[in-house]
PDB file of C-alpha atoms in Angstrom:
ATOM      1  CA  UNK A  65       0.000   0.000   0.000  1.00 47.00           C
ATOM      2  CA  UNK A  66       1.457   3.364  -1.037  1.00 49.00           C
ATOM      3  CA  UNK A  67       1.375   6.462   1.243  1.00 46.00           C
ATOM      4  CA  UNK A  68      -1.679   7.891  -0.534  1.00 43.00           C
ATOM      5  CA  UNK A  69      -3.610   4.744   0.275  1.00 47.00           C
ATOM      6  CA  UNK A  70      -2.484   4.936   3.873  1.00 47.00           C
ATOM      7  CA  UNK A  71      -3.592   8.567   4.114  1.00 43.00           C
ATOM      8  CA  UNK A  72      -6.907   7.777   2.472  1.00 41.00           C
ATOM      9  CA  UNK A  73      -7.642   4.865   4.837  1.00 47.00           C
ATOM     10  CA  UNK A  74      -6.733   7.002   7.837  1.00 44.00           C
ATOM     11  CA  UNK A  75      -9.477   9.399   6.750  1.00 41.00           C
ATOM     12  CA  UNK A  76     -12.051   6.792   5.767  1.00 46.00           C
ATOM     13  CA  UNK A  77     -11.410   3.952   8.185  1.00 49.00           C
ATOM     14  CA  UNK A  78     -10.102   0.508   7.309  1.00 47.00           C
ATOM     15  CA  UNK A  79     -12.840  -0.367   4.804  1.00 46.00           C
ATOM     16  CA  UNK A  80     -11.670  -1.706   1.481  1.00 49.00           C
ATOM     17  CA  UNK A  81     -12.053   1.349  -0.751  1.00 48.00           C
ATOM     18  CA  UNK A  82     -11.828   1.012  -4.554  1.00 53.00           C
ATOM     19  CA  UNK A  83      -8.307   1.597  -5.826  1.00 50.00           C
ATOM     20  CA  UNK A  84      -9.638   4.200  -8.297  1.00 53.00           C
ATOM     21  CA  UNK A  85     -10.761   6.360  -5.393  1.00 52.00           C
ATOM     22  CA  UNK A  86      -7.382   5.947  -3.703  1.00 48.00           C
ATOM     23  CA  UNK A  87      -5.536   6.920  -6.879  1.00 49.00           C
ATOM     24  CA  UNK A  88      -7.862   9.887  -7.377  1.00 52.00           C
ATOM     25  CA  UNK A  89      -7.124  11.071  -3.846  1.00 49.00           C
ATOM     26  CA  UNK A  90      -3.408  10.612  -4.493  1.00 54.00           C
ATOM     27  CA  UNK A  91      -3.621  12.807  -7.571  1.00 55.00           C
ATOM     28  CA  UNK A  92      -5.384  15.536  -5.590  1.00 50.00           C
ATOM     29  CA  UNK A  93      -2.699  15.308  -2.905  1.00 47.00           C
ATOM     30  CA  UNK A  94       0.117  15.568  -5.449  1.00 54.00           C
ATOM     31  CA  UNK A  95      -1.445  18.612  -7.122  1.00 55.00           C
ATOM     32  CA  UNK A  96      -1.998  20.308  -3.774  1.00 46.00           C
ATOM     33  CA  UNK A  97       1.539  19.517  -2.611  1.00 49.00           C
ATOM     34  CA  UNK A  98       3.092  20.794  -5.839  1.00 51.00           C
ATOM     35  CA  UNK A  99       1.015  23.988  -5.778  1.00 50.00           C
ATOM     36  CA  UNK A 100       1.850  24.574  -2.112  1.00 50.00           C
ATOM     37  CA  UNK A 101       5.578  24.137  -2.711  1.00 53.00           C
ATOM     38  CA  UNK A 102       5.444  26.455  -5.727  1.00 48.00           C
ATOM     39  CA  UNK A 103       3.667  29.176  -3.760  1.00 50.00           C
ATOM     40  CA  UNK A 104       6.103  28.764  -0.875  1.00 47.00           C
ATOM     41  CA  UNK A 105       9.070  29.230  -3.212  1.00 49.00           C
ATOM     42  CA  UNK A 106       7.495  32.372  -4.690  1.00 44.00           C
ATOM     43  CA  UNK A 107       7.002  33.709  -1.156  1.00 43.00           C
ATOM     44  CA  UNK A 108      10.623  32.953  -0.254  1.00 45.00           C
ATOM     45  CA  UNK A 109      11.826  34.700  -3.417  1.00 43.00           C
ATOM     46  CA  UNK A 110       9.735  37.759  -2.609  1.00 42.00           C
ATOM     47  CA  UNK A 111      11.226  37.911   0.876  1.00 40.00           C
ATOM     48  CA  UNK A 112      14.737  37.623  -0.560  1.00 40.00           C
ATOM     49  CA  UNK A 113      14.088  40.289  -3.201  1.00 39.00           C
ATOM     50  CA  UNK A 114      12.613  42.635  -0.618  1.00 39.00           C
ATOM     51  CA  UNK A 115      15.603  42.128   1.658  1.00 42.00           C
ATOM     52  CA  UNK A 116      18.067  42.781  -1.161  1.00 44.00           C
ATOM     53  CA  UNK A 117      16.237  45.871  -2.405  1.00 52.00           C
ATOM     54  CA  UNK A 118      16.238  47.400   1.063  1.00 82.00           C
ATOM     55  CA  UNK A 119      19.829  46.625   2.018  1.00 90.00           C
ATOM     56  CA  UNK A 120      21.123  49.647   0.061  1.00 93.00           C
ATOM     57  CA  UNK A 121      18.822  52.604  -0.477  1.00 94.00           C
ATOM     58  CA  UNK A 122      19.315  55.434  -2.948  1.00 93.00           C
ATOM     59  CA  UNK A 123      17.729  58.823  -2.377  1.00 93.00           C
ATOM     60  CA  UNK A 124      18.075  61.943  -4.508  1.00 94.00           C
ATOM     61  CA  UNK A 125      17.524  65.084  -2.459  1.00 94.00           C
ATOM     62  CA  UNK A 126      15.364  67.772  -4.013  1.00 91.00           C
ATOM     63  CA  UNK A 127      14.565  71.495  -3.992  1.00 91.00           C
ATOM     64  CA  UNK A 128      17.667  73.482  -3.026  1.00 91.00           C
ATOM     65  CA  UNK A 129      19.513  70.206  -2.366  1.00 94.00           C
ATOM     66  CA  UNK A 130      19.017  68.867  -5.894  1.00 94.00           C
ATOM     67  CA  UNK A 131      22.333  67.347  -6.924  1.00 95.00           C
ATOM     68  CA  UNK A 132      22.986  65.721  -3.536  1.00 97.00           C
ATOM     69  CA  UNK A 133      22.556  61.953  -3.532  1.00 97.00           C
ATOM     70  CA  UNK A 134      22.261  59.844  -0.386  1.00 97.00           C
ATOM     71  CA  UNK A 135      23.207  56.160  -0.262  1.00 97.00           C
ATOM     72  CA  UNK A 136      21.956  54.435   2.882  1.00 96.00           C
ATOM     73  CA  UNK A 137      23.121  51.034   4.150  1.00 96.00           C
ATOM     74  CA  UNK A 138      20.197  49.216   5.755  1.00 93.00           C
ATOM     75  CA  UNK A 139      20.778  45.625   6.838  1.00 93.00           C
ATOM     76  CA  UNK A 140      20.201  45.882  10.587  1.00 92.00           C
ATOM     77  CA  UNK A 141      19.955  42.156  11.330  1.00 91.00           C
ATOM     78  CA  UNK A 142      23.701  41.761  10.620  1.00 92.00           C
ATOM     79  CA  UNK A 143      24.907  45.288  11.403  1.00 93.00           C
ATOM     80  CA  UNK A 144      25.222  46.115   7.698  1.00 94.00           C
ATOM     81  CA  UNK A 145      27.644  43.248   7.121  1.00 93.00           C
ATOM     82  CA  UNK A 146      28.241  42.924   3.390  1.00 93.00           C
ATOM     83  CA  UNK A 147      27.069  39.680   1.808  1.00 92.00           C
ATOM     84  CA  UNK A 148      26.774  38.750  -1.859  1.00 91.00           C
ATOM     85  CA  UNK A 149      23.292  40.196  -2.285  1.00 92.00           C
ATOM     86  CA  UNK A 150      24.108  43.465  -0.540  1.00 93.00           C
ATOM     87  CA  UNK A 151      27.286  43.808  -2.596  1.00 94.00           C
ATOM     88  CA  UNK A 152      25.308  43.395  -5.818  1.00 94.00           C
ATOM     89  CA  UNK A 153      22.860  46.061  -4.658  1.00 94.00           C
ATOM     90  CA  UNK A 154      25.737  48.411  -3.827  1.00 95.00           C
ATOM     91  CA  UNK A 155      27.257  47.833  -7.268  1.00 95.00           C
ATOM     92  CA  UNK A 156      23.939  48.620  -8.964  1.00 94.00           C
ATOM     93  CA  UNK A 157      23.513  51.755  -6.855  1.00 95.00           C
ATOM     94  CA  UNK A 158      26.979  53.085  -7.686  1.00 96.00           C
ATOM     95  CA  UNK A 159      26.426  52.392 -11.372  1.00 95.00           C
ATOM     96  CA  UNK A 160      23.158  54.319 -11.234  1.00 94.00           C
ATOM     97  CA  UNK A 161      24.946  57.289  -9.656  1.00 96.00           C
ATOM     98  CA  UNK A 162      27.741  57.217 -12.240  1.00 94.00           C
ATOM     99  CA  UNK A 163      25.139  57.477 -15.014  1.00 94.00           C
ATOM    100  CA  UNK A 164      23.282  60.392 -13.384  1.00 93.00           C
ATOM    101  CA  UNK A 165      24.514  63.632 -14.958  1.00 91.00           C
ATOM    102  CA  UNK A 166      22.584  65.673 -12.373  1.00 93.00           C
ATOM    103  CA  UNK A 167      24.412  64.192  -9.361  1.00 95.00           C
ATOM    104  CA  UNK A 168      27.080  66.488  -7.887  1.00 96.00           C
ATOM    105  CA  UNK A 169      27.966  64.901  -4.543  1.00 97.00           C
ATOM    106  CA  UNK A 170      27.254  61.606  -2.763  1.00 98.00           C
ATOM    107  CA  UNK A 171      26.780  60.932   0.943  1.00 98.00           C
ATOM    108  CA  UNK A 172      27.128  57.316   2.104  1.00 97.00           C
ATOM    109  CA  UNK A 173      25.601  56.651   5.522  1.00 96.00           C
ATOM    110  CA  UNK A 174      23.832  54.009   7.607  1.00 96.00           C
ATOM    111  CA  UNK A 175      20.232  53.787   8.781  1.00 93.00           C
ATOM    112  CA  UNK A 176      21.270  51.320  11.503  1.00 94.00           C
ATOM    113  CA  UNK A 177      21.928  52.939  14.910  1.00 91.00           C
ATOM    114  CA  UNK A 178      25.479  52.746  16.282  1.00 91.00           C
ATOM    115  CA  UNK A 179      26.950  51.042  13.224  1.00 95.00           C
ATOM    116  CA  UNK A 180      28.150  52.101   9.808  1.00 96.00           C
ATOM    117  CA  UNK A 181      29.234  48.699   8.517  1.00 96.00           C
ATOM    118  CA  UNK A 182      30.583  45.691  10.418  1.00 93.00           C
ATOM    119  CA  UNK A 183      32.543  44.446   7.397  1.00 90.00           C
ATOM    120  CA  UNK A 184      31.986  41.283   5.420  1.00 87.00           C
ATOM    121  CA  UNK A 185      29.231  38.841   6.361  1.00 89.00           C
ATOM    122  CA  UNK A 186      31.376  36.201   8.085  1.00 87.00           C
ATOM    123  CA  UNK A 187      28.467  33.780   8.557  1.00 89.00           C
ATOM    124  CA  UNK A 188      28.017  33.734   4.812  1.00 89.00           C
ATOM    125  CA  UNK A 189      31.788  33.606   4.316  1.00 88.00           C
ATOM    126  CA  UNK A 190      31.989  30.463   6.442  1.00 87.00           C
ATOM    127  CA  UNK A 191      29.849  28.609   3.903  1.00 90.00           C
ATOM    128  CA  UNK A 192      32.026  29.616   0.946  1.00 90.00           C
ATOM    129  CA  UNK A 193      34.748  27.551  -0.678  1.00 91.00           C
ATOM    130  CA  UNK A 194      38.222  29.144  -1.004  1.00 91.00           C
ATOM    131  CA  UNK A 195      37.530  29.934  -4.662  1.00 91.00           C
ATOM    132  CA  UNK A 196      34.212  31.571  -3.747  1.00 91.00           C
ATOM    133  CA  UNK A 197      35.926  33.648  -1.056  1.00 91.00           C
ATOM    134  CA  UNK A 198      38.558  34.725  -3.576  1.00 93.00           C
ATOM    135  CA  UNK A 199      35.894  35.784  -6.069  1.00 93.00           C
ATOM    136  CA  UNK A 200      33.887  37.660  -3.425  1.00 92.00           C
ATOM    137  CA  UNK A 201      36.888  39.589  -2.088  1.00 93.00           C
ATOM    138  CA  UNK A 202      37.922  40.511  -5.625  1.00 94.00           C
ATOM    139  CA  UNK A 203      34.385  41.756  -6.280  1.00 94.00           C
ATOM    140  CA  UNK A 204      34.436  43.764  -3.055  1.00 94.00           C
ATOM    141  CA  UNK A 205      37.796  45.299  -3.973  1.00 95.00           C
ATOM    142  CA  UNK A 206      36.662  46.238  -7.475  1.00 96.00           C
ATOM    143  CA  UNK A 207      33.422  47.731  -6.088  1.00 96.00           C
ATOM    144  CA  UNK A 208      35.336  50.009  -3.723  1.00 97.00           C
ATOM    145  CA  UNK A 209      37.661  50.970  -6.576  1.00 96.00           C
ATOM    146  CA  UNK A 210      34.565  51.852  -8.604  1.00 96.00           C
ATOM    147  CA  UNK A 211      33.359  53.978  -5.673  1.00 97.00           C
ATOM    148  CA  UNK A 212      36.733  55.719  -5.511  1.00 97.00           C
ATOM    149  CA  UNK A 213      36.654  56.357  -9.270  1.00 96.00           C
ATOM    150  CA  UNK A 214      33.232  58.069  -9.271  1.00 96.00           C
ATOM    151  CA  UNK A 215      33.751  61.410 -10.975  1.00 96.00           C
ATOM    152  CA  UNK A 216      31.918  63.369  -8.271  1.00 97.00           C
ATOM    153  CA  UNK A 217      32.889  63.959  -4.613  1.00 98.00           C
ATOM    154  CA  UNK A 218      31.858  61.299  -2.096  1.00 98.00           C
ATOM    155  CA  UNK A 219      31.381  61.735   1.651  1.00 98.00           C
ATOM    156  CA  UNK A 220      31.257  58.863   4.163  1.00 98.00           C
ATOM    157  CA  UNK A 221      29.076  59.590   7.203  1.00 98.00           C
ATOM    158  CA  UNK A 222      30.078  57.392  10.143  1.00 97.00           C
ATOM    159  CA  UNK A 223      28.203  56.920  13.405  1.00 96.00           C
ATOM    160  CA  UNK A 224      29.272  53.780  15.267  1.00 93.00           C
ATOM    161  CA  UNK A 225      31.439  50.960  13.968  1.00 96.00           C
ATOM    162  CA  UNK A 226      33.240  50.918  10.620  1.00 97.00           C
ATOM    163  CA  UNK A 227      35.256  47.708  10.735  1.00 96.00           C
ATOM    164  CA  UNK A 228      37.037  45.574   8.154  1.00 95.00           C
ATOM    165  CA  UNK A 229      35.265  46.034   4.839  1.00 95.00           C
ATOM    166  CA  UNK A 230      33.287  48.877   6.399  1.00 96.00           C
ATOM    167  CA  UNK A 231      36.484  50.842   6.982  1.00 97.00           C
ATOM    168  CA  UNK A 232      37.751  49.894   3.527  1.00 97.00           C
ATOM    169  CA  UNK A 233      34.557  51.333   2.042  1.00 97.00           C
ATOM    170  CA  UNK A 234      35.010  54.722   3.673  1.00 97.00           C
ATOM    171  CA  UNK A 235      38.694  54.768   2.682  1.00 98.00           C
ATOM    172  CA  UNK A 236      37.465  54.764  -0.922  1.00 97.00           C
ATOM    173  CA  UNK A 237      35.457  57.956  -0.279  1.00 98.00           C
ATOM    174  CA  UNK A 238      36.873  61.448  -0.762  1.00 98.00           C
ATOM    175  CA  UNK A 239      35.831  62.796   2.636  1.00 98.00           C
ATOM    176  CA  UNK A 240      34.996  61.137   5.953  1.00 98.00           C
ATOM    177  CA  UNK A 241      32.896  62.702   8.705  1.00 98.00           C
ATOM    178  CA  UNK A 242      32.205  60.882  11.972  1.00 97.00           C
ATOM    179  CA  UNK A 243      30.514  61.189  15.326  1.00 97.00           C
ATOM    180  CA  UNK A 244      32.791  61.087  18.356  1.00 96.00           C
ATOM    181  CA  UNK A 245      31.591  57.579  19.301  1.00 95.00           C
ATOM    182  CA  UNK A 246      32.538  56.128  15.915  1.00 97.00           C
ATOM    183  CA  UNK A 247      34.888  53.146  16.023  1.00 97.00           C
ATOM    184  CA  UNK A 248      37.343  52.202  13.263  1.00 98.00           C
ATOM    185  CA  UNK A 249      39.459  49.106  12.789  1.00 97.00           C
ATOM    186  CA  UNK A 250      40.898  46.506  10.446  1.00 97.00           C
ATOM    187  CA  UNK A 251      40.733  43.279  12.502  1.00 95.00           C
ATOM    188  CA  UNK A 252      41.673  40.886   9.681  1.00 95.00           C
ATOM    189  CA  UNK A 253      45.060  39.785  11.033  1.00 95.00           C
ATOM    190  CA  UNK A 254      43.206  38.422  14.060  1.00 95.00           C
ATOM    191  CA  UNK A 255      41.414  36.089  11.627  1.00 93.00           C
ATOM    192  CA  UNK A 256      44.735  35.058  10.043  1.00 95.00           C
ATOM    193  CA  UNK A 257      44.084  37.061   6.853  1.00 94.00           C
ATOM    194  CA  UNK A 258      44.825  40.611   5.693  1.00 95.00           C
ATOM    195  CA  UNK A 259      42.542  43.458   4.596  1.00 95.00           C
ATOM    196  CA  UNK A 260      41.746  42.472   1.029  1.00 93.00           C
ATOM    197  CA  UNK A 261      39.523  45.242  -0.329  1.00 95.00           C
ATOM    198  CA  UNK A 262      41.980  48.123  -0.353  1.00 95.00           C
ATOM    199  CA  UNK A 263      42.880  48.438   3.328  1.00 96.00           C
ATOM    200  CA  UNK A 264      46.604  47.810   2.903  1.00 97.00           C
ATOM    201  CA  UNK A 265      46.872  50.321   0.057  1.00 96.00           C
ATOM    202  CA  UNK A 266      44.492  53.177   0.863  1.00 97.00           C
ATOM    203  CA  UNK A 267      45.047  53.407   4.623  1.00 97.00           C
ATOM    204  CA  UNK A 268      48.811  54.167   4.391  1.00 97.00           C
ATOM    205  CA  UNK A 269      48.107  56.731   1.676  1.00 96.00           C
ATOM    206  CA  UNK A 270      45.762  58.551   4.055  1.00 97.00           C
ATOM    207  CA  UNK A 271      47.387  58.218   7.502  1.00 97.00           C
ATOM    208  CA  UNK A 272      50.963  57.337   6.572  1.00 96.00           C
ATOM    209  CA  UNK A 273      52.840  54.046   6.382  1.00 97.00           C
ATOM    210  CA  UNK A 274      53.878  53.658  10.032  1.00 97.00           C
ATOM    211  CA  UNK A 275      50.437  54.419  11.475  1.00 97.00           C
ATOM    212  CA  UNK A 276      48.744  52.128   8.951  1.00 97.00           C
ATOM    213  CA  UNK A 277      51.133  49.289   9.768  1.00 98.00           C
ATOM    214  CA  UNK A 278      50.431  49.581  13.482  1.00 97.00           C
ATOM    215  CA  UNK A 279      46.661  49.568  12.961  1.00 97.00           C
ATOM    216  CA  UNK A 280      46.792  46.572  10.620  1.00 97.00           C
ATOM    217  CA  UNK A 281      49.410  44.565  12.533  1.00 98.00           C
ATOM    218  CA  UNK A 282      47.596  44.941  15.871  1.00 97.00           C
ATOM    219  CA  UNK A 283      44.014  45.042  14.593  1.00 96.00           C
ATOM    220  CA  UNK A 284      43.486  47.792  17.154  1.00 96.00           C
ATOM    221  CA  UNK A 285      40.266  49.805  17.143  1.00 97.00           C
ATOM    222  CA  UNK A 286      40.326  53.580  17.396  1.00 97.00           C
ATOM    223  CA  UNK A 287      37.597  56.103  18.194  1.00 96.00           C
ATOM    224  CA  UNK A 288      36.531  59.245  16.369  1.00 96.00           C
ATOM    225  CA  UNK A 289      38.847  61.764  18.047  1.00 96.00           C
ATOM    226  CA  UNK A 290      41.897  59.560  17.442  1.00 97.00           C
ATOM    227  CA  UNK A 291      40.825  59.129  13.812  1.00 97.00           C
ATOM    228  CA  UNK A 292      40.717  62.913  13.467  1.00 98.00           C
ATOM    229  CA  UNK A 293      44.177  63.363  14.972  1.00 96.00           C
ATOM    230  CA  UNK A 294      45.752  60.886  12.562  1.00 96.00           C
ATOM    231  CA  UNK A 295      43.954  62.331   9.543  1.00 96.00           C
ATOM    232  CA  UNK A 296      41.677  59.381   8.914  1.00 97.00           C
ATOM    233  CA  UNK A 297      38.576  61.614   9.045  1.00 98.00           C
ATOM    234  CA  UNK A 298      38.051  65.243   8.039  1.00 98.00           C
ATOM    235  CA  UNK A 299      35.666  66.111  10.870  1.00 98.00           C
ATOM    236  CA  UNK A 300      34.705  64.546  14.201  1.00 98.00           C
ATOM    237  CA  UNK A 301      31.534  66.007  15.703  1.00 97.00           C
ATOM    238  CA  UNK A 302      29.369  65.178  18.750  1.00 97.00           C
ATOM    239  CA  UNK A 303      27.662  61.798  18.501  1.00 95.00           C
ATOM    240  CA  UNK A 304      24.546  61.891  16.347  1.00 94.00           C
ATOM    241  CA  UNK A 305      25.576  65.019  14.439  1.00 97.00           C
ATOM    242  CA  UNK A 306      27.708  63.492  11.682  1.00 97.00           C
ATOM    243  CA  UNK A 307      24.904  63.502   9.116  1.00 97.00           C
ATOM    244  CA  UNK A 308      24.113  67.180   9.684  1.00 97.00           C
ATOM    245  CA  UNK A 309      27.796  68.090   9.328  1.00 98.00           C
ATOM    246  CA  UNK A 310      28.083  65.986   6.166  1.00 98.00           C
ATOM    247  CA  UNK A 311      24.973  67.620   4.727  1.00 97.00           C
ATOM    248  CA  UNK A 312      26.461  71.036   5.449  1.00 97.00           C
ATOM    249  CA  UNK A 313      29.653  70.109   3.588  1.00 98.00           C
ATOM    250  CA  UNK A 314      27.662  68.512   0.764  1.00 98.00           C
ATOM    251  CA  UNK A 315      25.636  71.710   0.356  1.00 97.00           C
ATOM    252  CA  UNK A 316      28.813  73.772   0.129  1.00 97.00           C
ATOM    253  CA  UNK A 317      30.121  71.431  -2.565  1.00 97.00           C
ATOM    254  CA  UNK A 318      26.790  71.364  -4.388  1.00 96.00           C
ATOM    255  CA  UNK A 319      26.944  75.136  -4.926  1.00 94.00           C
ATOM    256  CA  UNK A 320      30.120  74.848  -6.979  1.00 95.00           C
ATOM    257  CA  UNK A 321      30.519  74.267 -10.700  1.00 94.00           C
ATOM    258  CA  UNK A 322      29.720  70.593 -11.468  1.00 95.00           C
ATOM    259  CA  UNK A 323      32.346  70.293 -14.201  1.00 96.00           C
ATOM    260  CA  UNK A 324      34.931  72.003 -12.012  1.00 96.00           C
ATOM    261  CA  UNK A 325      34.282  69.482  -9.223  1.00 97.00           C
ATOM    262  CA  UNK A 326      34.877  66.591 -11.618  1.00 96.00           C
ATOM    263  CA  UNK A 327      38.056  68.099 -13.033  1.00 96.00           C
ATOM    264  CA  UNK A 328      39.389  68.962  -9.570  1.00 97.00           C
ATOM    265  CA  UNK A 329      38.854  65.409  -8.332  1.00 97.00           C
ATOM    266  CA  UNK A 330      40.450  63.948 -11.440  1.00 97.00           C
ATOM    267  CA  UNK A 331      43.477  66.249 -11.211  1.00 96.00           C
ATOM    268  CA  UNK A 332      44.050  65.446  -7.532  1.00 96.00           C
ATOM    269  CA  UNK A 333      43.548  61.684  -7.730  1.00 95.00           C
ATOM    270  CA  UNK A 334      45.528  61.100 -10.901  1.00 95.00           C
ATOM    271  CA  UNK A 335      48.132  63.720 -10.072  1.00 95.00           C
ATOM    272  CA  UNK A 336      49.108  61.905  -6.889  1.00 93.00           C
ATOM    273  CA  UNK A 337      49.935  58.769  -8.868  1.00 93.00           C
ATOM    274  CA  UNK A 338      52.544  60.405 -11.140  1.00 94.00           C
ATOM    275  CA  UNK A 339      55.628  62.576 -10.712  1.00 95.00           C
ATOM    276  CA  UNK A 340      55.153  66.294 -10.059  1.00 96.00           C
ATOM    277  CA  UNK A 341      55.926  67.472 -13.578  1.00 95.00           C
ATOM    278  CA  UNK A 342      53.366  65.056 -15.039  1.00 96.00           C
ATOM    279  CA  UNK A 343      50.825  66.103 -12.398  1.00 96.00           C
ATOM    280  CA  UNK A 344      51.243  69.753 -13.384  1.00 96.00           C
ATOM    281  CA  UNK A 345      50.650  68.860 -17.020  1.00 95.00           C
ATOM    282  CA  UNK A 346      47.496  67.016 -16.008  1.00 96.00           C
ATOM    283  CA  UNK A 347      46.332  70.062 -14.061  1.00 96.00           C
ATOM    284  CA  UNK A 348      46.831  72.204 -17.169  1.00 96.00           C
ATOM    285  CA  UNK A 349      44.766  69.770 -19.253  1.00 95.00           C
ATOM    286  CA  UNK A 350      41.932  69.781 -16.717  1.00 96.00           C
ATOM    287  CA  UNK A 351      41.969  73.575 -16.487  1.00 95.00           C
ATOM    288  CA  UNK A 352      41.891  73.930 -20.272  1.00 95.00           C
ATOM    289  CA  UNK A 353      38.793  71.728 -20.507  1.00 94.00           C
ATOM    290  CA  UNK A 354      36.906  74.243 -18.348  1.00 95.00           C
ATOM    291  CA  UNK A 355      37.895  77.376 -20.301  1.00 93.00           C
ATOM    292  CA  UNK A 356      35.159  77.116 -22.918  1.00 92.00           C
ATOM    293  CA  UNK A 357      32.258  76.074 -20.669  1.00 94.00           C
ATOM    294  CA  UNK A 358      29.079  78.049 -20.083  1.00 92.00           C
ATOM    295  CA  UNK A 359      29.558  77.556 -16.347  1.00 92.00           C
ATOM    296  CA  UNK A 360      32.855  79.461 -16.379  1.00 93.00           C
ATOM    297  CA  UNK A 361      31.183  82.456 -18.023  1.00 93.00           C
ATOM    298  CA  UNK A 362      28.269  82.177 -15.575  1.00 91.00           C
ATOM    299  CA  UNK A 363      30.710  82.226 -12.670  1.00 91.00           C
ATOM    300  CA  UNK A 364      32.334  85.434 -13.930  1.00 92.00           C
ATOM    301  CA  UNK A 365      28.941  87.048 -14.562  1.00 92.00           C
ATOM    302  CA  UNK A 366      27.635  86.115 -11.107  1.00 91.00           C
ATOM    303  CA  UNK A 367      30.774  87.539  -9.486  1.00 92.00           C
ATOM    304  CA  UNK A 368      30.401  90.816 -11.374  1.00 93.00           C
ATOM    305  CA  UNK A 369      26.698  91.044 -10.562  1.00 92.00           C
ATOM    306  CA  UNK A 370      27.231  90.058  -6.917  1.00 91.00           C
ATOM    307  CA  UNK A 371      24.777  87.143  -7.013  1.00 91.00           C
ATOM    308  CA  UNK A 372      24.913  83.393  -6.616  1.00 91.00           C
ATOM    309  CA  UNK A 373      25.866  81.574  -9.804  1.00 91.00           C
ATOM    310  CA  UNK A 374      23.385  79.270 -11.505  1.00 91.00           C
ATOM    311  CA  UNK A 375      25.489  76.425 -12.832  1.00 91.00           C
ATOM    312  CA  UNK A 376      24.099  73.899 -15.285  1.00 90.00           C
ATOM    313  CA  UNK A 377      27.072  71.590 -15.813  1.00 86.00           C
ATOM    314  CA  UNK A 378      27.648  72.882 -19.357  1.00 90.00           C
TER     315      UNK A 378
END
């Protein structure tokens, strides 16, 4: 007797029921089971898609703040730890920003209290094979390089912990603004690995080789005021006020010529990678590209007329 027959007899007693009725009941059971499993999978997929879509949020500010873009990390259940799905969402968000000609400045912040980003999702990492880990870390590194290469200024807004990959993310930003209770660290050597998404290269460029070595060798965590003293952040403000300070800076940037901002960032970033004479030539090239823009003429006119300029990015 198959399981459908057993189920049927449990419902209808031990009487000898015709096999046709048993088979008919079995067919109904199979259809119900298949439909139930299908609906359950759809539900699971919807949950997953909703989780992914919310893990990184993109908001374009409006009115007088048009041109300011806010990227918000929102994965509270794991303290914004970066897993494969969240990384894909971050990549898509950065690509969207790079294609937005109206964006002038980006703020990257967290919606999760007392944490910016706890780094990589180590629970997910534990389930990966060595080749999968290698691929993920490479993807993380290239994503932060893409962030660094955005043509417009980027500001990291840090309240709480920015550890491991979280610190490596903010190192790829142009400016960093934190609350005094922010905590920074690269703990990878304590896990018998090294920072693999730019930590060993960007940190010494920002704070100097000796300081970077000490932080990486020891895995020591530092707080906001120490980060300010060593030049890791541009501003350290009272806890809870980092976003307001970042918005203030973003508004100052947003008033400037959009093309000039792009050329200034390009000249600084690329100029630091070459010898001084080559950097000066690059500066000349960037300056020349701005000479024949409408924005340059608007800037001169606004100065003469003692009014705020109205830049269009042309």
